[in-house]
Amino acid sequence: MSFRASLRKYSQTFALSFASIAVEKEVMIIWCISGVINLFAVTAVLLSADTSVLGGYTKPELIGYYILVFFVGQIINWFCYWDVSGVIYDGSVINFIIKPFSFFKKILVGELAWKIANILIYIFALLIIYAVLGGNISLSISGTVALKLVPVLIIGSAITFLMHFLLGSIAFYLTETQFLIDFYFIFSQLLGGAIVPLSFFPEKFMPFLNLTPFRYTFSLPAEIAFSRISDGQYWMALVAGLAWIAFLGLGCRLVWVNGIKKFSAYGQ
Amino acid sequence: MTEIKRYIKLYWEFVKNCTARELEFRMNFFIRTIVYVGWASLTYIGIFLIYGQVNQIGSWDRNEMLLLVTVFCIASSLFKMVFGQNFYLISNYIRKGELDPILLRPINTKFLLLTRFFKFDQIPRLIVFLLLCFKLAAEINSNISVANYIVGFIIMIVGIMGILYFTLAVFCFVFWKPRAWNIWEITNTVRDLAEKPIDVYPKSIIAVFYIIPLAAYAMIPTLILMGQATLLQVVLAVGSPIFFYLISKFVWKEGLKQYESASS
């Protein structure tokens, strides 16, 4: 199939997903409102702490950290686990096996449309947050930092997507996989720096924290934005992130291809 | 009295039915228990990490904060055990237009909707939190008595009832906007605010925590265990559920007028 035909096919998928957003706008707004409420709660706790510097961050920096994590989360988070495991459990994955239509690309493009709309809503939310908390926030991102952030966000996004896809594909082998995604969320929140910055952890845990893929999701963008890593460490982090993408990509392929081989369903 | 007996008997049947169902899937039950413990551990690890950097948040030291979180977890386990799953189903029934078979049954509709499914898998977690609560409360307040536990528990139940009516009132939004299936996200997020001490929030919004009964849900029971609650706090905590009971009753009635059935 030509590249043009392929592009047309997936751009149609994108357009369809984008159109469905108009129907589900309340859902997106509700997620956003919940995120903002959480952010205000965290801010209130931080401002009432009895020390001015926590884990190497001043209070305004820490509030900036959580705002960044709040926004970065919309860029890097994917939720395709449910789509992938859903089509496997209900057998509709067969539609993708026998048609010239990549399920992987369909999920990617479909969720991308949601992500773009979501980011627009969150930009609006950020404006409100800045209007309310402005004086308490220390977060400024220069052009150089923004450029550095682009590959990091792409890497974080790819890691999260592949993790979801991998965990969803395990549905080929197990009848219950929800617990896997639950554990994934627990570890990604804690070890990714969404609950507290990784600098809050005792020093002896740092080598382990740097090894996990979760650091490349929330923490690394924040470390760059607050100049917590040197240029050398930045390049090392990019290489490590890419290695994780390669590893997870390979894992997805193996699990999916072998899963398809053992998959059985009623004809449709 | 006969009517109350009938409802107790009915509820007991619901519990038996749900328990039998849970026992059919023992492995699932076991895994879910581990996942719940994992989620709770996240909060406790977070507290340890934060208190590795600070001595106090507001007027709360680490052990007091741990007690607050534990009391919150007990209240949440009770809430989820009795009502939790039912709320998700309510929004589904409304959204899909499947509420009418329930409306036509010869029992109180809200009782049936709110209590039909009992979450048996909250029990192990509840036991762990209760043990932790006894340990922490005894460490913080050496003069703690049975009365502290009883009064604290009563206030917590009042808080749970308040949160129940608050959640029901918010869920009725689905009558007007049936596509807002994730409305539970708002109520869960608001409920989670009770996990933090109310005195850390700006003074201008503290009243909100008494209007929505967040204070009674976890903080006031914790203060009672610590021997630090004031009479005013207790009185305010008791008033709020009555207010939300009336609100939820009104919103439910208005919402039902919007409801459209999908059955023949």
Coordinates of C-alpha atoms in Angstrom, one line a residue:
Chain A
M1 CA 0.0 0.0 0.0
S2 CA 1.3 3.4 -0.9
F3 CA 2.3 6.0 1.7
R4 CA -0.4 8.3 0.4
A5 CA -3.2 5.7 0.8
S6 CA -1.9 4.9 4.2
L7 CA -1.9 8.5 5.2
R8 CA -5.4 9.0 3.9
K9 CA -6.6 6.0 5.9
Y10 CA -5.2 7.1 9.2
S11 CA -6.1 10.8 8.7
Q12 CA -9.7 9.6 8.4
T13 CA -9.3 7.7 11.6
F14 CA -7.9 10.9 13.2
A15 CA -10.8 13.0 11.9
L16 CA -13.4 10.5 13.2
S17 CA -11.8 10.5 16.6
F18 CA -11.7 14.3 16.6
A19 CA -15.4 14.4 15.7
S20 CA -16.3 12.1 18.6
I21 CA -14.7 14.6 21.0
A22 CA -17.6 17.1 20.5
V23 CA -19.9 14.4 21.9
E24 CA -17.7 13.6 24.9
K25 CA -16.6 17.1 25.8
E26 CA -18.2 16.9 29.3
V27 CA -16.0 13.9 30.0
M28 CA -12.8 15.9 29.2
I29 CA -13.9 18.9 31.2
I30 CA -14.6 16.7 34.3
W31 CA -11.1 15.1 34.1
C32 CA -9.6 18.6 33.9
I33 CA -11.7 20.0 36.8
S34 CA -10.6 17.0 39.0
G35 CA -6.9 17.6 38.0
V36 CA -7.2 21.3 39.0
I37 CA -8.8 20.5 42.3
N38 CA -6.0 18.0 43.1
L39 CA -3.4 20.6 42.1
F40 CA -4.9 23.2 44.5
A41 CA -5.0 20.6 47.3
V42 CA -1.3 19.8 46.8
T43 CA -0.4 23.5 46.6
A44 CA -2.2 24.1 49.9
V45 CA -0.3 21.4 51.6
L46 CA 3.1 22.6 50.3
L47 CA 2.4 26.2 51.3
S48 CA 1.7 25.2 54.8
A49 CA 4.9 23.2 55.2
D50 CA 7.2 24.6 58.0
T51 CA 10.4 24.7 55.8
S52 CA 11.0 26.9 52.8
V53 CA 13.1 24.4 50.8
L54 CA 11.9 20.8 50.2
G55 CA 14.1 18.3 48.4
G56 CA 16.1 21.1 46.8
Y57 CA 13.0 23.0 45.6
T58 CA 11.7 26.3 47.1
K59 CA 8.0 26.3 47.8
P60 CA 7.2 28.4 44.6
E61 CA 9.4 26.1 42.6
L62 CA 7.7 23.1 44.0
I63 CA 4.3 24.5 43.1
G64 CA 5.8 25.1 39.6
Y65 CA 6.9 21.5 39.6
Y66 CA 3.4 20.2 40.2
I67 CA 1.9 22.5 37.6
L68 CA 4.4 21.2 35.1
V69 CA 3.7 17.6 36.1
F70 CA -0.1 18.4 35.7
F71 CA 0.5 19.7 32.2
V72 CA 3.2 17.2 31.1
G73 CA 0.8 14.4 32.2
Q74 CA -1.6 15.4 29.4
I75 CA 1.1 15.2 26.8
I76 CA 2.7 11.9 27.9
N77 CA -0.2 9.9 29.3
W78 CA -2.0 7.5 27.1
F79 CA -4.9 5.3 28.1
C80 CA -4.9 2.7 25.4
Y81 CA -4.7 -0.2 27.8
W82 CA -8.5 -0.4 27.9
D83 CA -8.9 -0.3 24.1
V84 CA -6.3 -3.0 23.6
S85 CA -7.5 -5.4 26.3
G86 CA -11.1 -4.6 25.4
V87 CA -10.8 -5.7 21.7
I88 CA -9.0 -8.9 22.8
Y89 CA -11.5 -9.8 25.4
D90 CA -14.6 -9.2 23.3
G91 CA -13.0 -10.8 20.3
S92 CA -13.3 -7.8 18.0
V93 CA -9.5 -7.8 17.5
I94 CA -10.3 -10.3 14.7
N95 CA -11.5 -7.3 12.6
F96 CA -7.9 -5.9 12.6
I97 CA -6.2 -9.2 12.0
I98 CA -8.0 -9.9 8.7
K99 CA -8.1 -6.3 7.3
P100 CA -5.2 -4.2 6.0
F101 CA -5.5 -1.8 8.9
S102 CA -2.9 -1.7 11.7
F103 CA -4.5 -1.8 15.1
F104 CA -1.4 -0.2 16.6
K105 CA -1.6 2.8 14.3
K106 CA -5.4 3.1 14.7
I107 CA -5.1 3.3 18.5
L108 CA -2.2 5.7 18.2
V109 CA -3.9 8.1 15.8
G110 CA -7.3 7.8 17.5
E111 CA -5.9 8.7 20.9
L112 CA -3.8 11.4 19.5
A113 CA -6.9 13.3 18.5
W114 CA -8.1 13.1 22.0
K115 CA -4.8 14.2 23.3
I116 CA -4.7 17.4 21.2
A117 CA -8.2 18.4 22.3
N118 CA -7.3 17.6 25.9
I119 CA -4.2 19.7 25.8
L120 CA -6.2 22.7 24.5
I121 CA -8.6 22.3 27.5
Y122 CA -5.6 22.1 29.9
I123 CA -4.0 25.2 28.5
F124 CA -7.2 27.0 29.4
A125 CA -7.0 25.5 32.9
L126 CA -3.4 26.6 33.2
L127 CA -4.4 30.2 32.5
I128 CA -6.9 29.9 35.4
I129 CA -4.3 28.4 37.7
Y130 CA -1.8 31.1 36.9
A131 CA -4.5 33.8 37.6
V132 CA -5.2 32.3 41.0
L133 CA -1.7 31.2 42.1
G134 CA 0.5 33.5 40.0
G135 CA 2.5 35.0 42.9
N136 CA 3.2 31.6 44.4
I137 CA 4.6 30.0 41.3
S138 CA 8.2 29.9 40.1
L139 CA 8.4 28.3 36.7
S140 CA 9.9 30.0 33.7
I141 CA 10.8 28.0 30.6
S142 CA 13.3 29.6 28.2
G143 CA 13.6 28.9 24.5
T144 CA 16.6 26.6 25.0
V145 CA 14.8 24.7 27.7
A146 CA 11.7 24.3 25.6
L147 CA 13.8 22.9 22.8
K148 CA 15.4 20.4 25.2
L149 CA 11.9 19.4 26.4
V150 CA 10.6 18.4 23.0
P151 CA 12.6 15.1 22.6
V152 CA 12.1 14.3 26.3
L153 CA 8.3 14.7 26.0
I154 CA 8.2 12.6 22.8
I155 CA 10.3 9.9 24.6
G156 CA 8.1 10.0 27.7
S157 CA 5.0 9.8 25.6
A158 CA 6.3 6.8 23.6
I159 CA 7.3 5.0 26.8
T160 CA 3.8 5.5 28.3
F161 CA 2.0 4.5 25.1
L162 CA 4.1 1.3 24.7
M163 CA 3.6 0.4 28.3
H164 CA -0.1 0.6 27.9
F165 CA -0.1 -1.3 24.7
L166 CA 2.1 -4.0 26.2
L167 CA 0.0 -4.4 29.3
G168 CA -3.2 -4.4 27.2
S169 CA -1.8 -7.1 24.9
I170 CA -1.2 -9.4 27.8
A171 CA -5.0 -9.9 27.7
F172 CA -4.1 -12.5 25.0
Y173 CA -2.6 -14.7 27.7
L174 CA -4.6 -13.8 30.9
T175 CA -8.3 -13.6 31.6
E176 CA -7.8 -10.7 34.1
T177 CA -5.3 -8.0 33.5
Q178 CA -6.7 -4.9 35.3
F179 CA -4.4 -5.5 38.2
L180 CA -1.4 -5.0 35.9
I181 CA -2.5 -1.5 34.9
D182 CA -3.2 -0.7 38.5
F183 CA 0.3 -1.7 39.5
Y184 CA 1.7 0.2 36.6
F185 CA -0.2 3.4 37.8
I186 CA 1.1 2.9 41.3
F187 CA 4.7 2.6 40.2
S188 CA 4.6 5.3 37.5
Q189 CA 3.1 7.8 40.0
L190 CA 5.6 7.0 42.7
L191 CA 8.8 6.3 40.7
G192 CA 8.0 8.8 38.0
G193 CA 7.9 11.8 40.3
A194 CA 4.2 12.6 40.1
I195 CA 3.6 12.1 43.9
V196 CA 6.8 13.9 45.0
P197 CA 9.9 14.9 43.1
L198 CA 12.5 12.1 42.9
S199 CA 14.9 14.3 44.9
F200 CA 12.6 13.6 48.0
F201 CA 13.8 10.0 47.9
P202 CA 16.9 9.0 50.0
E203 CA 20.1 9.3 48.0
K204 CA 20.7 5.5 48.0
F205 CA 17.6 5.0 45.9
M206 CA 18.7 7.3 43.1
P207 CA 20.6 4.7 41.0
F208 CA 17.5 2.5 41.0
L209 CA 15.2 5.4 40.2
N210 CA 17.3 6.4 37.2
L211 CA 17.1 2.9 35.9
T212 CA 13.3 2.6 35.7
P213 CA 11.4 3.9 32.6
F214 CA 9.2 6.0 34.9
R215 CA 11.8 8.7 35.4
Y216 CA 11.5 9.6 31.7
T217 CA 7.8 10.4 32.1
F218 CA 7.2 13.1 34.7
S219 CA 10.5 13.7 36.4
L220 CA 12.9 14.3 33.6
P221 CA 10.9 17.2 32.0
A222 CA 10.7 18.8 35.4
E223 CA 14.5 18.2 36.1
I224 CA 15.2 20.0 32.8
A225 CA 12.8 22.8 33.4
F226 CA 14.3 23.5 36.8
S227 CA 17.9 23.0 35.6
R228 CA 18.5 20.0 37.9
I229 CA 20.7 18.1 35.4
S230 CA 23.8 18.9 33.4
D231 CA 24.1 18.7 29.6
G232 CA 26.0 15.4 29.9
Q233 CA 23.2 13.9 32.1
Y234 CA 20.6 15.2 29.6
W235 CA 22.2 13.3 26.7
M236 CA 22.6 10.2 28.8
A237 CA 18.9 10.4 29.8
L238 CA 17.9 10.7 26.1
V239 CA 19.9 7.6 25.3
A240 CA 18.5 5.7 28.2
G241 CA 15.0 6.8 27.2
L242 CA 15.5 5.6 23.6
A243 CA 16.8 2.3 24.9
W244 CA 13.6 1.9 26.9
I245 CA 11.5 2.7 23.8
A246 CA 13.4 0.0 21.8
F247 CA 13.0 -2.5 24.6
L248 CA 9.3 -1.9 25.1
G249 CA 8.6 -1.7 21.4
L250 CA 10.2 -5.1 21.0
G251 CA 8.2 -6.4 23.9
C252 CA 5.0 -5.1 22.4
R253 CA 5.8 -6.8 19.1
L254 CA 6.6 -10.1 20.7
V255 CA 3.6 -10.2 22.9
W256 CA 1.2 -9.1 20.2
V257 CA 2.5 -11.4 17.4
N258 CA 2.5 -14.5 19.7
G259 CA -0.8 -13.4 21.1
I260 CA -2.4 -13.3 17.7
K261 CA -1.1 -16.8 17.0
K262 CA -2.8 -18.3 20.0
F263 CA -6.0 -16.1 19.7
S264 CA -9.2 -17.8 18.9
A265 CA -12.7 -16.4 18.4
Y266 CA -16.1 -16.9 16.8
G267 CA -16.3 -15.7 13.2
Q268 CA -18.0 -12.3 12.7
Chain B
M1 CA -40.7 -1.3 62.8
T2 CA -41.8 -4.1 60.4
E3 CA -40.7 -1.9 57.5
I4 CA -37.2 -1.5 59.1
K5 CA -37.0 -5.2 59.7
R6 CA -37.9 -5.8 56.1
Y7 CA -35.1 -3.5 54.8
I8 CA -32.5 -5.1 57.2
K9 CA -33.5 -8.6 55.9
L10 CA -33.3 -7.4 52.4
Y11 CA -29.9 -5.8 52.9
W12 CA -28.7 -9.0 54.5
E13 CA -29.8 -10.9 51.4
F14 CA -27.8 -8.4 49.2
V15 CA -24.7 -9.0 51.4
K16 CA -25.1 -12.8 51.2
N17 CA -25.6 -12.7 47.4
C18 CA -22.5 -10.4 46.8
T19 CA -20.4 -12.5 49.2
A20 CA -21.3 -15.7 47.4
R21 CA -20.4 -14.0 44.1
E22 CA -17.0 -12.9 45.4
L23 CA -16.2 -16.4 46.6
E24 CA -16.7 -17.7 43.1
F25 CA -13.7 -15.6 42.0
R26 CA -11.3 -16.0 44.9
M27 CA -8.1 -15.3 43.0
N28 CA -9.6 -12.1 41.7
F29 CA -10.6 -11.1 45.2
F30 CA -7.0 -11.8 46.4
I31 CA -5.4 -9.7 43.6
R32 CA -7.8 -6.8 44.2
T33 CA -6.9 -6.8 47.9
I34 CA -3.2 -6.5 47.0
V35 CA -3.9 -3.7 44.5
Y36 CA -5.9 -1.8 47.2
V37 CA -3.0 -2.2 49.6
G38 CA -0.7 -0.9 46.9
W39 CA -2.7 2.2 46.3
A40 CA -2.9 2.9 50.1
S41 CA 0.9 2.3 50.4
L42 CA 1.4 5.1 47.8
T43 CA -0.2 7.6 50.2
Y44 CA 1.9 6.4 53.2
I45 CA 5.1 6.4 51.2
G46 CA 4.3 9.9 50.0
I47 CA 3.8 11.0 53.6
F48 CA 7.2 9.5 54.7
L49 CA 8.9 11.1 51.8
I50 CA 7.4 14.6 52.5
Y51 CA 8.1 14.3 56.2
G52 CA 11.7 13.4 55.3
Q53 CA 11.9 17.1 54.2
V54 CA 9.6 18.9 56.7
N55 CA 8.7 18.6 60.4
Q56 CA 5.2 19.9 60.2
I57 CA 2.5 20.6 57.7
G58 CA 0.1 23.2 59.2
S59 CA -0.1 22.1 62.8
W60 CA 0.3 18.4 61.9
D61 CA 3.4 16.3 62.6
R62 CA 4.1 13.0 60.8
N63 CA 2.3 10.6 63.2
E64 CA -0.8 12.9 63.3
M65 CA -0.8 13.0 59.5
L66 CA -0.5 9.2 59.4
L67 CA -3.4 8.9 61.7
L68 CA -5.5 11.3 59.6
V69 CA -4.8 9.3 56.5
T70 CA -5.6 6.1 58.2
V71 CA -8.9 7.4 59.5
F72 CA -9.6 8.6 56.0
C73 CA -8.8 5.2 54.6
I74 CA -11.2 3.5 57.1
A75 CA -14.0 5.9 56.2
S76 CA -13.3 5.4 52.5
S77 CA -13.2 1.6 52.9
L78 CA -16.6 1.7 54.6
F79 CA -18.0 4.0 52.0
K80 CA -16.8 1.9 49.1
M81 CA -17.8 -1.3 50.8
V82 CA -21.4 -0.3 51.2
F83 CA -22.1 2.3 48.5
G84 CA -19.0 2.6 46.2
Q85 CA -19.8 0.3 43.3
N86 CA -23.5 1.2 43.3
F87 CA -22.7 4.8 42.3
Y88 CA -21.0 3.7 39.1
L89 CA -24.1 1.6 38.3
I90 CA -26.5 4.5 39.0
S91 CA -24.8 6.7 36.3
N92 CA -24.9 3.7 33.9
Y93 CA -28.6 3.1 34.5
I94 CA -29.4 6.7 33.9
R95 CA -27.2 7.0 30.9
K96 CA -28.5 3.9 29.2
G97 CA -32.1 4.6 30.2
E98 CA -32.3 1.4 32.3
L99 CA -33.6 2.9 35.5
D100 CA -37.3 2.1 35.1
P101 CA -37.3 -1.6 36.2
I102 CA -35.7 -0.3 39.4
L103 CA -38.2 2.6 39.8
L104 CA -41.1 0.1 39.5
R105 CA -40.0 -2.3 42.3
P106 CA -42.0 -2.2 45.5
I107 CA -39.1 -0.8 47.7
N108 CA -37.5 2.5 48.2
T109 CA -35.6 3.3 44.9
K110 CA -32.7 5.0 46.5
F111 CA -32.2 2.3 49.0
L112 CA -32.1 -0.3 46.2
L113 CA -29.8 1.8 44.0
L114 CA -27.4 2.7 46.8
T115 CA -27.0 -0.6 48.6
R116 CA -27.6 -3.4 46.1
F117 CA -23.9 -4.3 45.7
F118 CA -21.7 -4.9 48.7
K119 CA -18.0 -4.7 48.1
F120 CA -16.7 -7.6 50.1
D121 CA -13.1 -7.0 49.0
Q122 CA -12.8 -3.9 51.2
I123 CA -12.9 -6.0 54.4
P124 CA -9.2 -7.1 54.5
R125 CA -8.1 -3.5 53.9
L126 CA -10.5 -2.2 56.5
I127 CA -9.0 -4.6 59.1
V128 CA -5.4 -3.5 58.3
F129 CA -6.4 0.2 58.7
L130 CA -8.3 -0.4 61.9
L131 CA -5.2 -2.1 63.5
L132 CA -3.0 0.8 62.3
C133 CA -5.5 3.3 63.6
F134 CA -5.5 1.7 67.1
K135 CA -1.7 1.7 67.1
L136 CA -1.2 5.3 65.9
A137 CA -4.0 6.7 68.1
A138 CA -2.5 5.1 71.2
E139 CA 0.9 6.5 70.4
I140 CA -0.4 10.0 69.9
N141 CA -2.9 10.2 72.7
S142 CA -1.8 8.3 75.8
N143 CA -5.1 9.1 77.5
I144 CA -7.3 7.7 74.8
S145 CA -10.4 5.9 76.0
V146 CA -13.2 3.8 74.5
A147 CA -15.3 6.9 74.5
N148 CA -12.9 8.6 72.0
Y149 CA -13.3 5.6 69.6
I150 CA -17.1 5.5 69.9
V151 CA -17.6 9.2 69.4
G152 CA -15.0 9.3 66.6
F153 CA -16.8 6.4 64.9
I154 CA -20.2 8.0 65.2
I155 CA -18.9 11.3 63.7
M156 CA -17.3 9.3 60.9
I157 CA -20.6 7.6 60.1
V158 CA -22.3 11.0 60.1
G159 CA -19.5 12.2 57.7
I160 CA -20.0 9.1 55.5
M161 CA -23.7 9.7 55.3
G162 CA -23.0 13.4 54.4
I163 CA -20.6 12.3 51.6
L164 CA -23.2 9.8 50.5
Y165 CA -25.8 12.5 50.0
F166 CA -23.3 14.9 48.5
T167 CA -22.2 12.2 46.0
L168 CA -25.8 11.4 45.1
A169 CA -26.6 15.1 44.5
V170 CA -23.7 15.4 42.2
F171 CA -24.4 12.1 40.4
C172 CA -27.9 13.5 39.5
F173 CA -26.0 15.7 37.1
V174 CA -26.1 12.7 34.8
F175 CA -29.9 13.1 34.4
W176 CA -29.2 16.4 32.6
K177 CA -25.9 15.4 31.0
P178 CA -26.1 11.6 30.4
R179 CA -22.7 11.5 28.6
A180 CA -20.9 12.7 31.7
W181 CA -20.2 9.1 32.7
N182 CA -17.1 10.0 34.7
I183 CA -18.9 12.3 37.1
W184 CA -17.6 10.0 39.8
E185 CA -14.2 11.6 39.2
I186 CA -15.4 14.9 40.7
T187 CA -17.0 13.3 43.8
N188 CA -13.9 11.1 44.4
T189 CA -11.6 14.0 44.0
V190 CA -13.6 16.2 46.4
R191 CA -13.8 13.2 48.8
D192 CA -10.0 12.8 48.7
L193 CA -9.6 16.4 49.9
A194 CA -10.6 15.1 53.3
E195 CA -7.3 13.1 53.4
K196 CA -5.5 16.4 54.0
P197 CA -5.8 18.5 57.2
I198 CA -8.4 21.1 56.6
D199 CA -6.3 23.8 58.3
V200 CA -3.8 23.8 55.4
Y201 CA -6.4 25.2 53.1
P202 CA -7.0 29.0 52.8
K203 CA -9.2 30.4 55.6
S204 CA -11.6 31.8 53.0
I205 CA -12.6 28.3 51.8
I206 CA -12.5 26.3 55.1
A207 CA -16.3 26.8 55.5
V208 CA -16.8 24.7 52.3
F209 CA -15.3 21.7 54.1
Y210 CA -18.0 21.9 56.7
I211 CA -20.8 22.5 54.2
I212 CA -19.6 19.5 52.1
P213 CA -19.1 17.2 55.1
L214 CA -15.4 16.6 54.5
A215 CA -14.4 17.6 58.1
A216 CA -16.7 14.9 59.6
Y217 CA -15.4 12.3 57.2
A218 CA -11.9 12.1 58.6
M219 CA -10.5 15.2 60.3
I220 CA -12.9 15.6 63.2
P221 CA -12.8 11.8 64.0
T222 CA -9.0 12.1 64.0
L223 CA -9.1 15.2 66.3
I224 CA -11.4 13.2 68.6
L225 CA -9.0 10.4 68.8
M226 CA -6.2 12.9 69.5
G227 CA -8.4 14.5 72.2
Q228 CA -8.3 17.9 70.4
A229 CA -11.8 18.3 68.8
T230 CA -13.9 21.2 69.8
L231 CA -17.7 21.1 70.5
L232 CA -18.3 23.6 67.7
Q233 CA -16.5 21.4 65.1
V234 CA -18.7 18.4 66.2
V235 CA -21.9 20.4 66.0
L236 CA -21.0 21.8 62.5
A237 CA -20.1 18.3 61.3
V238 CA -23.5 16.9 62.3
G239 CA -25.4 19.7 60.6
S240 CA -24.0 19.3 57.1
P241 CA -25.4 15.8 56.2
I242 CA -28.9 17.0 56.9
F243 CA -28.4 19.9 54.5
F244 CA -27.1 17.5 51.8
Y245 CA -29.9 15.0 52.4
L246 CA -32.4 17.7 51.6
I247 CA -30.4 18.9 48.6
S248 CA -30.0 15.3 47.2
K249 CA -33.7 14.6 47.7
F250 CA -34.6 17.7 45.7
V251 CA -32.1 17.2 42.9
W252 CA -33.1 13.5 42.6
K253 CA -36.7 14.5 42.2
E254 CA -36.0 17.1 39.6
G255 CA -33.5 14.8 37.9
L256 CA -36.1 12.0 37.5
K257 CA -38.3 14.5 35.6
Q258 CA -35.5 14.6 33.0
Y259 CA -35.0 10.9 32.8
E260 CA -35.8 9.1 29.5
S261 CA -36.3 5.4 29.4
A262 CA -34.9 3.1 26.8
S263 CA -37.0 0.0 27.6
S264 CA -40.2 -0.9 25.8

